[in-house]
């Protein structure tokens, strides 16, 4: 919902799910190599590079199709009657700027990723983190590295080494991505009137995110590494259970402890809008406990609304931009759509789907996590690096990327289906016409892409394009009218 949450969860998912299996001695790895069969002969790095190139060309093909769609001189017929040429040209210009930025950033990320792997950047970073570990102050060594017998504890050393590796990786990623973030915010978004934040606020947000990451990520890394160090035949279940607990923990603390660090949340004042929202929630038996307005306008002119909370403690948050862009009936219609997701249990299904995928990935991972050739393909196994535990899941994320592409497509397919169902729910609640007008109003204010290539949206979009949603809403409203008559 917020860029801060996304960035924190990005680090959380991308880096904290990588700690696997304690250090495997080279001699033991060599002795076990004969038991791996075909897994110990696959050219893992070459296979990944080949797949990455194929996927990049596939994305390029979809991007070119989308570029052609963006450049069409007129919006889709269902939208043409609602937007004049001037507004369409503004929307088109914004879409083109975002396309070129996304294209350049994607090409850069692809090149950076391959360079890191082919130039053995990961083994180098592991060595550097080891050198940092060697200079731990003497006063901290007993607490960080030594066991009860006064000697270096291999498990504790592994955990600290892993944490240093993660923090260095985060720092490098932050440095590499900072210019892109600045350009996106202060050039692309600024040019089209969406950016509202200052440089001071931008760097303040970044500092808060870094400090939160430095506080939250080390214990997560340590916990996962410890689980792997005491691994059992039920390792996949233990990892999944730990990650499930972490997910629920972060979902709990984010709205009350983290989000207020970045935005100001105020109770929506008494009035007709509040009464209408409470009436809607009551009609659906939605356990609404608090209704907030958040100052999203201090960063962006884009609008949003979301719900959160467990069981009988639900809360709704409305961006102040949404309240200024839409009238009360339109806001209620948007919330009818969102409450449709809750009533139809879409959130539960998506959560269960995500957890099932995570468990399946951990299960597949256990088959290859100590394969020596996997490490050696990416430059590990030599002097100074060995077979570090944390790296096995890092490498697994690379070699499992074909599976990730399929999962990404299927998740978007399910998500788009749920969006249509939530629209249909709002129509059945009698908010179809207002939902339609709200979507058109938000399109006008947010300048979303009007012409969308079908293949591009099928792969990339978690929400249906506006033209498709309006057609479905019109059909639903017409059907409801005939049924009522």
Coordinates of C-alpha atoms in Angstrom, one line a residue, residues 2-176:
X2 CA 2.9 2.4 0.7
X3 CA 6.3 2.6 -0.9
X4 CA 7.8 2.2 2.6
X5 CA 6.0 -1.1 3.2
X6 CA 6.9 -2.3 -0.3
X7 CA 10.6 -1.5 0.2
X8 CA 10.7 -3.0 3.7
X9 CA 9.0 -6.2 2.5
X10 CA 11.2 -6.2 -0.6
X11 CA 14.3 -6.4 1.6
X12 CA 12.5 -8.8 4.0
X13 CA 11.5 -11.3 1.2
X14 CA 14.4 -10.8 -1.1
X15 CA 17.1 -11.1 1.6
X16 CA 15.7 -12.8 4.6
X17 CA 14.6 -15.9 2.8
X18 CA 18.0 -16.8 1.7
X19 CA 19.7 -18.2 4.9
X20 CA 20.0 -21.9 4.5
X21 CA 22.1 -24.8 6.0
X22 CA 25.3 -24.3 8.0
X23 CA 28.7 -24.1 6.4
X24 CA 29.5 -27.4 4.6
X25 CA 33.1 -28.3 4.8
X26 CA 34.8 -28.8 1.4
X27 CA 35.9 -32.3 2.3
X28 CA 32.4 -33.4 3.3
X29 CA 31.0 -31.8 0.1
X30 CA 33.5 -33.6 -2.0
X31 CA 32.7 -36.9 -0.3
X32 CA 29.0 -36.5 -0.9
X33 CA 29.3 -35.3 -4.5
X34 CA 28.9 -38.8 -5.9
X35 CA 25.4 -39.0 -4.5
X36 CA 24.0 -36.1 -6.4
X37 CA 23.8 -37.7 -9.8
X38 CA 22.5 -35.4 -12.6
X39 CA 22.1 -32.5 -10.1
X40 CA 25.9 -32.4 -9.8
X41 CA 26.5 -32.1 -13.5
X42 CA 24.1 -29.4 -14.6
X43 CA 25.6 -26.1 -15.7
X44 CA 23.5 -24.0 -13.3
X45 CA 25.0 -20.6 -14.1
X46 CA 24.9 -21.1 -17.9
X47 CA 21.3 -22.3 -17.6
X48 CA 20.3 -19.3 -15.6
X49 CA 22.0 -16.8 -18.0
X50 CA 20.4 -18.5 -21.0
X51 CA 17.0 -18.4 -19.4
X52 CA 17.5 -14.7 -18.3
X53 CA 18.3 -13.8 -21.9
X54 CA 15.2 -15.6 -23.2
X55 CA 12.9 -13.9 -20.6
X56 CA 14.4 -10.5 -21.4
X57 CA 13.6 -10.9 -25.1
X58 CA 10.1 -12.1 -24.1
X59 CA 9.6 -9.0 -22.0
X60 CA 11.0 -6.8 -24.7
X61 CA 8.5 -8.3 -27.2
X62 CA 5.7 -7.5 -24.8
X63 CA 7.0 -4.1 -24.1
X64 CA 7.2 -3.2 -27.8
X65 CA 3.6 -4.4 -28.2
X66 CA 2.6 -2.1 -25.3
X67 CA 4.5 0.8 -26.8
X68 CA 2.6 0.5 -30.0
X69 CA -0.7 0.4 -28.0
X70 CA 0.3 3.5 -26.0
X71 CA 1.0 5.4 -29.3
X72 CA -2.4 4.8 -30.8
X73 CA -4.0 8.1 -31.7
X74 CA -7.3 7.5 -29.9
X75 CA -8.4 5.8 -26.7
X76 CA -10.6 2.7 -26.7
X77 CA -14.2 3.3 -27.9
X78 CA -15.5 2.7 -24.4
X79 CA -13.3 5.6 -23.1
X80 CA -13.4 7.9 -26.1
X81 CA -16.7 9.6 -25.2
X82 CA -15.4 10.5 -21.7
X83 CA -12.0 12.0 -22.5
X84 CA -11.1 14.8 -24.9
X85 CA -8.0 14.9 -27.0
X86 CA -6.1 17.1 -24.6
X87 CA -6.5 14.8 -21.7
X88 CA -5.7 11.7 -23.8
X89 CA -2.5 13.3 -25.0
X90 CA -1.5 14.1 -21.4
X91 CA -2.2 10.6 -20.4
X92 CA -0.3 9.3 -23.4
X93 CA 2.7 11.4 -22.6
X94 CA 2.8 10.1 -19.0
X95 CA 2.5 6.5 -20.2
X96 CA 5.3 7.0 -22.7
X97 CA 7.6 8.5 -20.1
X98 CA 6.9 5.6 -17.7
X99 CA 7.5 3.1 -20.6
X100 CA 10.9 4.5 -21.5
X101 CA 11.9 4.8 -17.8
X102 CA 10.8 1.2 -17.2
X103 CA 12.6 0.0 -20.4
X104 CA 15.9 1.7 -19.4
X105 CA 15.7 0.5 -15.8
X106 CA 14.9 -3.0 -16.8
X107 CA 17.8 -3.1 -19.2
X108 CA 20.1 -1.7 -16.5
X109 CA 18.9 -4.3 -13.9
X110 CA 19.4 -7.1 -16.4
X111 CA 23.0 -6.0 -17.1
X112 CA 23.8 -5.4 -13.5
X113 CA 22.5 -8.8 -12.5
X114 CA 24.5 -10.7 -15.2
X115 CA 27.6 -8.7 -14.3
X116 CA 27.3 -9.5 -10.7
X117 CA 27.1 -13.2 -11.5
X118 CA 29.6 -13.5 -14.3
X119 CA 32.2 -11.4 -12.5
X120 CA 31.7 -13.5 -9.3
X121 CA 30.3 -10.6 -7.4
X122 CA 28.5 -12.8 -4.8
X123 CA 31.7 -14.7 -3.7
X124 CA 33.5 -11.4 -3.6
X125 CA 30.9 -9.9 -1.3
X126 CA 31.0 -12.9 0.9
X127 CA 34.8 -12.5 1.3
X128 CA 34.4 -8.8 2.1
X129 CA 31.8 -9.5 4.7
X130 CA 34.2 -12.0 6.2
X131 CA 36.9 -9.4 6.3
X132 CA 34.5 -7.1 8.1
X133 CA 33.7 -9.9 10.6
X134 CA 37.5 -10.3 11.3
X135 CA 37.6 -6.8 12.6
X136 CA 34.8 -7.1 15.1
X137 CA 35.8 -5.1 18.2
X138 CA 37.2 -7.3 21.0
X139 CA 34.5 -6.1 23.4
X140 CA 31.8 -7.6 21.1
X141 CA 33.5 -10.9 20.2
X142 CA 32.3 -12.8 23.3
X143 CA 28.7 -11.8 22.6
X144 CA 28.7 -12.3 18.9
X145 CA 31.1 -15.1 18.2
X146 CA 32.2 -17.1 21.2
X147 CA 30.5 -20.0 22.8
X148 CA 30.1 -21.0 26.4
X149 CA 33.6 -22.6 26.3
X150 CA 35.2 -19.4 25.2
X151 CA 36.0 -20.6 21.7
X152 CA 34.6 -19.4 18.5
X153 CA 31.1 -20.9 18.0
X154 CA 30.8 -21.9 14.3
X155 CA 27.0 -21.4 14.3
X156 CA 27.2 -17.9 15.8
X157 CA 30.0 -17.0 13.4
X158 CA 27.9 -18.2 10.5
X159 CA 24.9 -16.1 11.6
X160 CA 26.9 -12.9 12.1
X161 CA 28.7 -13.4 8.8
X162 CA 25.4 -13.9 7.0
X163 CA 23.9 -10.8 8.6
X164 CA 26.9 -8.7 7.5
X165 CA 26.5 -10.1 4.0
X166 CA 22.9 -9.1 3.8
X167 CA 23.5 -5.6 5.2
X168 CA 26.3 -5.0 2.6
X169 CA 24.0 -6.3 -0.1
X170 CA 21.3 -4.0 0.9
X171 CA 23.7 -1.1 1.0
X172 CA 24.9 -1.8 -2.4
X173 CA 21.4 -2.2 -3.8
X174 CA 20.4 1.1 -2.2
X175 CA 23.3 2.9 -3.8
X176 CA 22.7 1.4 -7.2

